[in-house]
PDB file of C-alpha atoms in Angstrom:
ATOM      1  CA  UNK A  28      -1.512  26.926  -6.707  1.00  0.00           C
ATOM      2  CA  UNK A  29       1.648  26.311  -4.659  1.00  0.00           C
ATOM      3  CA  UNK A  30       4.757  24.404  -5.677  1.00  0.00           C
ATOM      4  CA  UNK A  31       4.097  21.939  -2.837  1.00  0.00           C
ATOM      5  CA  UNK A  32       0.615  21.199  -4.227  1.00  0.00           C
ATOM      6  CA  UNK A  33       2.017  20.633  -7.719  1.00  0.00           C
ATOM      7  CA  UNK A  34       4.673  18.270  -6.340  1.00  0.00           C
ATOM      8  CA  UNK A  35       2.072  16.404  -4.287  1.00  0.00           C
ATOM      9  CA  UNK A  36      -0.273  16.140  -7.265  1.00  0.00           C
ATOM     10  CA  UNK A  37       2.504  14.727  -9.456  1.00  0.00           C
ATOM     11  CA  UNK A  38       3.494  12.178  -6.803  1.00  0.00           C
ATOM     12  CA  UNK A  39      -0.087  11.013  -6.241  1.00  0.00           C
ATOM     13  CA  UNK A  40      -0.804  10.892  -9.980  1.00  0.00           C
ATOM     14  CA  UNK A  41       2.338   8.794 -10.521  1.00  0.00           C
ATOM     15  CA  UNK A  42       1.464   6.451  -7.640  1.00  0.00           C
ATOM     16  CA  UNK A  43      -2.080   6.078  -8.946  1.00  0.00           C
ATOM     17  CA  UNK A  44      -0.716   5.402 -12.427  1.00  0.00           C
ATOM     18  CA  UNK A  45       1.333   2.518 -11.024  1.00  0.00           C
ATOM     19  CA  UNK A  46      -1.800   1.216  -9.288  1.00  0.00           C
ATOM     20  CA  UNK A  47      -3.809   1.354 -12.504  1.00  0.00           C
ATOM     21  CA  UNK A  48      -1.036  -0.265 -14.513  1.00  0.00           C
ATOM     22  CA  UNK A  49       0.235  -2.920 -12.118  1.00  0.00           C
ATOM     23  CA  UNK A  50      -2.641  -3.367  -9.650  1.00  0.00           C
ATOM     24  CA  UNK A  51      -0.461  -2.581  -6.631  1.00  0.00           C
ATOM     25  CA  UNK A  52       1.882  -0.018  -5.204  1.00  0.00           C
ATOM     26  CA  UNK A  53      -0.103   3.183  -4.707  1.00  0.00           C
ATOM     27  CA  UNK A  54       1.053   3.536  -1.095  1.00  0.00           C
ATOM     28  CA  UNK A  55       4.570   2.225  -1.727  1.00  0.00           C
ATOM     29  CA  UNK A  56       5.203   4.774  -4.474  1.00  0.00           C
ATOM     30  CA  UNK A  57       3.462   7.742  -2.854  1.00  0.00           C
ATOM     31  CA  UNK A  58       4.992   7.203   0.587  1.00  0.00           C
ATOM     32  CA  UNK A  59       8.456   7.087  -0.924  1.00  0.00           C
ATOM     33  CA  UNK A  60       8.105  10.820  -1.649  1.00  0.00           C
ATOM     34  CA  UNK A  61       5.166  12.420   0.217  1.00  0.00           C
ATOM     35  CA  UNK A  62       6.994  12.437   3.597  1.00  0.00           C
ATOM     36  CA  UNK A  63       9.296  15.077   2.096  1.00  0.00           C
ATOM     37  CA  UNK A  64       6.251  17.356   1.615  1.00  0.00           C
ATOM     38  CA  UNK A  65       4.052  16.672   4.648  1.00  0.00           C
ATOM     39  CA  UNK A  66       4.064  14.958   8.012  1.00  0.00           C
ATOM     40  CA  UNK A  67       4.496  11.177   7.579  1.00  0.00           C
ATOM     41  CA  UNK A  68       1.341  10.429   9.591  1.00  0.00           C
ATOM     42  CA  UNK A  69      -0.732  12.709   7.349  1.00  0.00           C
ATOM     43  CA  UNK A  70       0.714  11.085   4.217  1.00  0.00           C
ATOM     44  CA  UNK A  71       0.005   7.566   5.507  1.00  0.00           C
ATOM     45  CA  UNK A  72      -3.622   8.319   6.389  1.00  0.00           C
ATOM     46  CA  UNK A  73      -4.178  10.173   3.095  1.00  0.00           C
ATOM     47  CA  UNK A  74      -2.940   7.252   1.002  1.00  0.00           C
ATOM     48  CA  UNK A  75      -5.011   4.811   3.048  1.00  0.00           C
ATOM     49  CA  UNK A  76      -8.123   6.773   2.035  1.00  0.00           C
ATOM     50  CA  UNK A  77      -7.197   6.475  -1.645  1.00  0.00           C
ATOM     51  CA  UNK A  78      -6.143   2.840  -1.281  1.00  0.00           C
ATOM     52  CA  UNK A  79      -9.508   1.674   0.042  1.00  0.00           C
ATOM     53  CA  UNK A  80     -11.400   3.521  -2.713  1.00  0.00           C
ATOM     54  CA  UNK A  81      -9.281   2.021  -5.489  1.00  0.00           C
ATOM     55  CA  UNK A  82      -9.244  -1.460  -3.906  1.00  0.00           C
ATOM     56  CA  UNK A  83     -13.043  -1.401  -3.735  1.00  0.00           C
ATOM     57  CA  UNK A  84     -13.267  -0.308  -7.369  1.00  0.00           C
ATOM     58  CA  UNK A  85     -11.053  -3.231  -8.425  1.00  0.00           C
ATOM     59  CA  UNK A  86     -12.806  -5.704  -6.114  1.00  0.00           C
ATOM     60  CA  UNK A  87     -16.421  -5.156  -7.222  1.00  0.00           C
ATOM     61  CA  UNK A  88     -16.106  -6.720 -10.709  1.00  0.00           C
ATOM     62  CA  UNK A  89     -14.020  -9.592  -9.249  1.00  0.00           C
ATOM     63  CA  UNK A  90     -16.144 -10.332  -6.180  1.00  0.00           C
ATOM     64  CA  UNK A  91     -17.429 -13.682  -7.512  1.00  0.00           C
ATOM     65  CA  UNK A  92     -13.852 -14.951  -7.838  1.00  0.00           C
ATOM     66  CA  UNK A  93     -13.020 -14.560  -4.152  1.00  0.00           C
ATOM     67  CA  UNK A  94     -12.309 -17.772  -2.227  1.00  0.00           C
ATOM     68  CA  UNK A  95     -13.209 -17.060   1.397  1.00  0.00           C
ATOM     69  CA  UNK A  96     -10.996 -19.814   2.881  1.00  0.00           C
ATOM     70  CA  UNK A  97      -8.077 -18.148   1.124  1.00  0.00           C
ATOM     71  CA  UNK A  98      -8.506 -14.813   2.894  1.00  0.00           C
ATOM     72  CA  UNK A  99     -10.011 -15.788   6.272  1.00  0.00           C
ATOM     73  CA  UNK A 100      -6.679 -16.327   8.033  1.00  0.00           C
ATOM     74  CA  UNK A 101      -5.272 -13.131   6.521  1.00  0.00           C
ATOM     75  CA  UNK A 102      -8.229 -11.150   7.859  1.00  0.00           C
ATOM     76  CA  UNK A 103      -7.970 -12.678  11.343  1.00  0.00           C
ATOM     77  CA  UNK A 104      -4.288 -11.778  11.404  1.00  0.00           C
ATOM     78  CA  UNK A 105      -4.833  -8.212  10.250  1.00  0.00           C
ATOM     79  CA  UNK A 106      -7.465  -7.612  12.947  1.00  0.00           C
ATOM     80  CA  UNK A 107      -4.850  -8.582  15.526  1.00  0.00           C
ATOM     81  CA  UNK A 108      -1.993  -6.575  14.014  1.00  0.00           C
ATOM     82  CA  UNK A 109      -3.695  -3.303  13.122  1.00  0.00           C
ATOM     83  CA  UNK A 110      -3.987  -1.824  16.657  1.00  0.00           C
ATOM     84  CA  UNK A 111      -0.207  -2.055  17.139  1.00  0.00           C
ATOM     85  CA  UNK A 112       0.402  -0.349  13.795  1.00  0.00           C
ATOM     86  CA  UNK A 113      -2.065   2.459  14.523  1.00  0.00           C
ATOM     87  CA  UNK A 114      -0.484   2.974  17.940  1.00  0.00           C
ATOM     88  CA  UNK A 115       2.950   3.289  16.306  1.00  0.00           C
ATOM     89  CA  UNK A 116       1.725   5.876  13.793  1.00  0.00           C
ATOM     90  CA  UNK A 117       0.021   7.898  16.528  1.00  0.00           C
ATOM     91  CA  UNK A 118       2.953   7.923  18.967  1.00  0.00           C
ATOM     92  CA  UNK A 119       6.295   7.602  17.157  1.00  0.00           C
ATOM     93  CA  UNK A 120       8.228  10.757  16.147  1.00  0.00           C
ATOM     94  CA  UNK A 121       8.123  11.853  12.500  1.00  0.00           C
ATOM     95  CA  UNK A 122      11.805  11.035  11.965  1.00  0.00           C
ATOM     96  CA  UNK A 123      11.319   7.495  13.240  1.00  0.00           C
ATOM     97  CA  UNK A 124       8.309   7.006  10.964  1.00  0.00           C
ATOM     98  CA  UNK A 125      10.309   8.218   7.956  1.00  0.00           C
ATOM     99  CA  UNK A 126      13.038   5.705   8.752  1.00  0.00           C
ATOM    100  CA  UNK A 127      10.467   2.926   9.175  1.00  0.00           C
ATOM    101  CA  UNK A 128       8.987   3.767   5.775  1.00  0.00           C
ATOM    102  CA  UNK A 129      12.492   3.781   4.297  1.00  0.00           C
ATOM    103  CA  UNK A 130      13.276   0.405   5.876  1.00  0.00           C
ATOM    104  CA  UNK A 131      10.098  -1.148   4.447  1.00  0.00           C
ATOM    105  CA  UNK A 132      10.860   0.275   0.994  1.00  0.00           C
ATOM    106  CA  UNK A 133      14.416  -1.064   0.982  1.00  0.00           C
ATOM    107  CA  UNK A 134      13.210  -4.464   2.222  1.00  0.00           C
ATOM    108  CA  UNK A 135      10.612  -4.703  -0.545  1.00  0.00           C
ATOM    109  CA  UNK A 136      13.197  -3.772  -3.178  1.00  0.00           C
ATOM    110  CA  UNK A 137      15.643  -6.406  -1.896  1.00  0.00           C
ATOM    111  CA  UNK A 138      12.921  -9.078  -2.049  1.00  0.00           C
ATOM    112  CA  UNK A 139      12.024  -8.005  -5.589  1.00  0.00           C
ATOM    113  CA  UNK A 140      15.561  -7.856  -6.972  1.00  0.00           C
ATOM    114  CA  UNK A 141      16.826 -11.014  -5.268  1.00  0.00           C
ATOM    115  CA  UNK A 142      13.679 -13.012  -6.061  1.00  0.00           C
ATOM    116  CA  UNK A 143      13.456 -14.254  -2.482  1.00  0.00           C
ATOM    117  CA  UNK A 144      10.040 -15.867  -2.820  1.00  0.00           C
ATOM    118  CA  UNK A 145       9.317 -19.323  -1.350  1.00  0.00           C
ATOM    119  CA  UNK A 146       7.635 -21.818  -3.667  1.00  0.00           C
ATOM    120  CA  UNK A 147       4.925 -22.900  -1.243  1.00  0.00           C
ATOM    121  CA  UNK A 148       3.754 -21.966   2.255  1.00  0.00           C
ATOM    122  CA  UNK A 149       1.192 -24.347   3.737  1.00  0.00           C
ATOM    123  CA  UNK A 150      -0.501 -24.231   7.110  1.00  0.00           C
ATOM    124  CA  UNK A 151      -2.697 -21.612   8.765  1.00  0.00           C
ATOM    125  CA  UNK A 152       0.186 -20.012  10.634  1.00  0.00           C
ATOM    126  CA  UNK A 153       1.523 -18.462   7.414  1.00  0.00           C
ATOM    127  CA  UNK A 154      -1.782 -16.799   6.544  1.00  0.00           C
ATOM    128  CA  UNK A 155      -2.251 -15.574  10.105  1.00  0.00           C
ATOM    129  CA  UNK A 156       1.333 -14.315  10.212  1.00  0.00           C
ATOM    130  CA  UNK A 157       1.088 -12.527   6.864  1.00  0.00           C
ATOM    131  CA  UNK A 158      -2.170 -10.878   7.921  1.00  0.00           C
ATOM    132  CA  UNK A 159      -0.701  -9.873  11.284  1.00  0.00           C
ATOM    133  CA  UNK A 160       2.353  -8.286   9.658  1.00  0.00           C
ATOM    134  CA  UNK A 161       0.165  -6.559   7.066  1.00  0.00           C
ATOM    135  CA  UNK A 162      -1.933  -5.073   9.865  1.00  0.00           C
ATOM    136  CA  UNK A 163       1.141  -3.760  11.676  1.00  0.00           C
ATOM    137  CA  UNK A 164       2.804  -2.361   8.538  1.00  0.00           C
ATOM    138  CA  UNK A 165      -0.447  -0.995   7.137  1.00  0.00           C
ATOM    139  CA  UNK A 166      -1.347   0.748  10.369  1.00  0.00           C
ATOM    140  CA  UNK A 167       2.147   2.107  11.046  1.00  0.00           C
ATOM    141  CA  UNK A 168       3.484   3.093   7.614  1.00  0.00           C
ATOM    142  CA  UNK A 169       0.615   2.526   5.171  1.00  0.00           C
ATOM    143  CA  UNK A 170       2.159  -0.425   3.325  1.00  0.00           C
ATOM    144  CA  UNK A 171       0.226  -3.638   4.092  1.00  0.00           C
ATOM    145  CA  UNK A 172       0.887  -5.189   0.694  1.00  0.00           C
ATOM    146  CA  UNK A 173       4.335  -6.884   0.791  1.00  0.00           C
ATOM    147  CA  UNK A 174       3.664  -9.723   3.295  1.00  0.00           C
ATOM    148  CA  UNK A 175       0.231 -10.497   1.830  1.00  0.00           C
ATOM    149  CA  UNK A 176       1.420 -10.447  -1.785  1.00  0.00           C
ATOM    150  CA  UNK A 177       4.366 -12.664  -0.837  1.00  0.00           C
ATOM    151  CA  UNK A 178       1.975 -15.112   0.845  1.00  0.00           C
ATOM    152  CA  UNK A 179      -0.441 -15.050  -2.109  1.00  0.00           C
ATOM    153  CA  UNK A 180       2.288 -16.048  -4.569  1.00  0.00           C
ATOM    154  CA  UNK A 181       2.794 -19.303  -2.620  1.00  0.00           C
ATOM    155  CA  UNK A 182      -0.851 -20.445  -2.578  1.00  0.00           C
ATOM    156  CA  UNK A 183      -1.276 -21.715  -6.127  1.00  0.00           C
ATOM    157  CA  UNK A 184      -4.110 -19.303  -6.916  1.00  0.00           C
ATOM    158  CA  UNK A 185      -4.881 -18.460 -10.523  1.00  0.00           C
ATOM    159  CA  UNK A 186      -4.296 -14.848 -11.632  1.00  0.00           C
ATOM    160  CA  UNK A 187      -7.945 -13.812 -11.359  1.00  0.00           C
ATOM    161  CA  UNK A 188      -8.448 -15.501  -7.984  1.00  0.00           C
ATOM    162  CA  UNK A 189      -5.242 -13.959  -6.658  1.00  0.00           C
ATOM    163  CA  UNK A 190      -6.302 -10.477  -7.720  1.00  0.00           C
ATOM    164  CA  UNK A 191      -9.800 -10.970  -6.264  1.00  0.00           C
ATOM    165  CA  UNK A 192      -8.523 -12.374  -2.958  1.00  0.00           C
ATOM    166  CA  UNK A 193      -5.933  -9.624  -2.565  1.00  0.00           C
ATOM    167  CA  UNK A 194      -8.436  -6.851  -3.224  1.00  0.00           C
ATOM    168  CA  UNK A 195     -10.970  -8.445  -0.846  1.00  0.00           C
ATOM    169  CA  UNK A 196      -8.285  -8.465   1.825  1.00  0.00           C
ATOM    170  CA  UNK A 197      -7.198  -4.898   1.130  1.00  0.00           C
ATOM    171  CA  UNK A 198     -10.767  -3.549   1.302  1.00  0.00           C
ATOM    172  CA  UNK A 199     -11.249  -5.026   4.791  1.00  0.00           C
ATOM    173  CA  UNK A 200      -7.676  -4.294   5.891  1.00  0.00           C
ATOM    174  CA  UNK A 201      -7.867  -0.632   4.878  1.00  0.00           C
ATOM    175  CA  UNK A 202     -11.342  -0.232   6.415  1.00  0.00           C
ATOM    176  CA  UNK A 203     -10.099  -1.606   9.745  1.00  0.00           C
ATOM    177  CA  UNK A 204      -7.032   0.633   9.595  1.00  0.00           C
ATOM    178  CA  UNK A 205      -9.114   3.721   8.789  1.00  0.00           C
ATOM    179  CA  UNK A 206     -11.376   2.924  11.742  1.00  0.00           C
ATOM    180  CA  UNK A 207      -8.265   2.758  13.906  1.00  0.00           C
ATOM    181  CA  UNK A 208      -7.042   6.095  12.569  1.00  0.00           C
ATOM    182  CA  UNK A 209     -10.420   7.655  13.341  1.00  0.00           C
ATOM    183  CA  UNK A 210     -10.339   6.267  16.869  1.00  0.00           C
ATOM    184  CA  UNK A 211      -6.778   7.592  17.360  1.00  0.00           C
ATOM    185  CA  UNK A 212      -7.710  11.049  16.038  1.00  0.00           C
ATOM    186  CA  UNK A 213      -5.547  10.703  12.909  1.00  0.00           C
ATOM    187  CA  UNK A 214      -8.405  10.893  10.386  1.00  0.00           C
ATOM    188  CA  UNK A 215      -8.515  14.684  10.506  1.00  0.00           C
ATOM    189  CA  UNK A 216     -10.157  17.486   8.558  1.00  0.00           C
ATOM    190  CA  UNK A 217      -6.762  18.180   6.964  1.00  0.00           C
ATOM    191  CA  UNK A 218      -6.663  14.642   5.555  1.00  0.00           C
ATOM    192  CA  UNK A 219     -10.151  15.141   4.136  1.00  0.00           C
ATOM    193  CA  UNK A 220      -9.109  18.429   2.562  1.00  0.00           C
ATOM    194  CA  UNK A 221      -6.017  16.868   1.000  1.00  0.00           C
ATOM    195  CA  UNK A 222      -7.973  13.848  -0.255  1.00  0.00           C
ATOM    196  CA  UNK A 223     -10.448  16.153  -1.992  1.00  0.00           C
ATOM    197  CA  UNK A 224      -7.701  18.435  -3.294  1.00  0.00           C
ATOM    198  CA  UNK A 225      -5.703  15.614  -4.882  1.00  0.00           C
ATOM    199  CA  UNK A 226      -8.695  13.556  -6.066  1.00  0.00           C
ATOM    200  CA  UNK A 227      -8.442  14.649  -9.705  1.00  0.00           C
ATOM    201  CA  UNK A 228      -4.718  13.767 -10.101  1.00  0.00           C
ATOM    202  CA  UNK A 229      -5.374  10.426  -8.394  1.00  0.00           C
ATOM    203  CA  UNK A 230      -8.276   9.529 -10.687  1.00  0.00           C
ATOM    204  CA  UNK A 231      -6.419  10.659 -13.811  1.00  0.00           C
ATOM    205  CA  UNK A 232      -3.388   8.605 -12.791  1.00  0.00           C
ATOM    206  CA  UNK A 233      -5.388   5.415 -12.316  1.00  0.00           C
ATOM    207  CA  UNK A 234      -7.268   5.943 -15.573  1.00  0.00           C
ATOM    208  CA  UNK A 235      -4.019   6.472 -17.489  1.00  0.00           C
ATOM    209  CA  UNK A 236      -2.492   3.342 -15.979  1.00  0.00           C
ATOM    210  CA  UNK A 237      -5.479   1.204 -16.919  1.00  0.00           C
ATOM    211  CA  UNK A 238      -5.559   2.650 -20.428  1.00  0.00           C
ATOM    212  CA  UNK A 239      -1.847   2.048 -21.060  1.00  0.00           C
ATOM    213  CA  UNK A 240      -1.792  -1.452 -19.561  1.00  0.00           C
ATOM    214  CA  UNK A 241      -1.284  -3.175 -22.932  1.00  0.00           C
ATOM    215  CA  UNK A 242       1.200  -0.628 -24.313  1.00  0.00           C
ATOM    216  CA  UNK A 243       3.909  -0.579 -21.671  1.00  0.00           C
ATOM    217  CA  UNK A 244       6.924  -2.859 -21.246  1.00  0.00           C
ATOM    218  CA  UNK A 245       5.936  -4.113 -17.789  1.00  0.00           C
ATOM    219  CA  UNK A 246       9.324  -5.646 -16.984  1.00  0.00           C
ATOM    220  CA  UNK A 247      11.215  -2.419 -17.710  1.00  0.00           C
ATOM    221  CA  UNK A 248       8.584  -0.301 -15.974  1.00  0.00           C
ATOM    222  CA  UNK A 249       8.722  -2.496 -12.862  1.00  0.00           C
ATOM    223  CA  UNK A 250      12.528  -2.223 -12.803  1.00  0.00           C
ATOM    224  CA  UNK A 251      12.371   1.576 -12.954  1.00  0.00           C
ATOM    225  CA  UNK A 252       9.711   1.788 -10.238  1.00  0.00           C
ATOM    226  CA  UNK A 253      11.646  -0.426  -7.834  1.00  0.00           C
ATOM    227  CA  UNK A 254      14.888   1.452  -8.509  1.00  0.00           C
ATOM    228  CA  UNK A 255      13.151   4.696  -7.512  1.00  0.00           C
ATOM    229  CA  UNK A 256      11.635   3.040  -4.435  1.00  0.00           C
ATOM    230  CA  UNK A 257      15.046   1.779  -3.351  1.00  0.00           C
ATOM    231  CA  UNK A 258      16.692   5.184  -3.808  1.00  0.00           C
ATOM    232  CA  UNK A 259      13.960   6.983  -1.907  1.00  0.00           C
ATOM    233  CA  UNK A 260      14.041   4.358   0.848  1.00  0.00           C
ATOM    234  CA  UNK A 261      17.773   4.890   1.337  1.00  0.00           C
ATOM    235  CA  UNK A 262      17.283   8.667   1.510  1.00  0.00           C
ATOM    236  CA  UNK A 263      14.503   8.299   4.096  1.00  0.00           C
ATOM    237  CA  UNK A 264      16.679   5.941   6.146  1.00  0.00           C
ATOM    238  CA  UNK A 265      19.616   8.346   6.040  1.00  0.00           C
ATOM    239  CA  UNK A 266      17.757  11.611   6.674  1.00  0.00           C
ATOM    240  CA  UNK A 267      14.857  10.504   8.848  1.00  0.00           C
TER     241      UNK A 267
END
């Protein structure tokens, strides 16, 4: 058992814990640190594999709460944006990808800390735009969540409907992205080996997050997570 494997297992377990606790963030947290241990493209594809599995697990019990009109525009947008994101991941140098991941992380942290959320976005263009951006970001750096979550908070959905709609979107979004990775030759045997090798830490992390949901100070925990994301994003931007 190598030190790199232990570090990777701890990172993936922590990211999965955040997913189980908060219902988001597995890729954001993992990709803040995994690019220091492996090629960014490998890390992005690996976390996409885990993301679709966990999104499907969350979606199944909520499937009756999905409102199709709420996610249709998002899905149309993501179908258009994903090819550009996959192309970027397949062609850009590793240093550029690390800086892109860092830029996304810092942007998400700024939005979170400044509370820069609009009250209401109406009109199809916003759903199409959010889906398009999610496809590009998801395909390129494995983080489709921020634009879609931002859009969802402006739609007046109840908590259960929001969670169901988001997971429905992520299942399709991640499936389309994985298909793109396969087509581009990025879904490799190495990714499969890593996914199997880190499966136990990932499952344990999610299970722990779900179990501790009612025992954790969510405000404090969220503050700590975003502080770490911001710090890692700055390091990735600086070092590339």
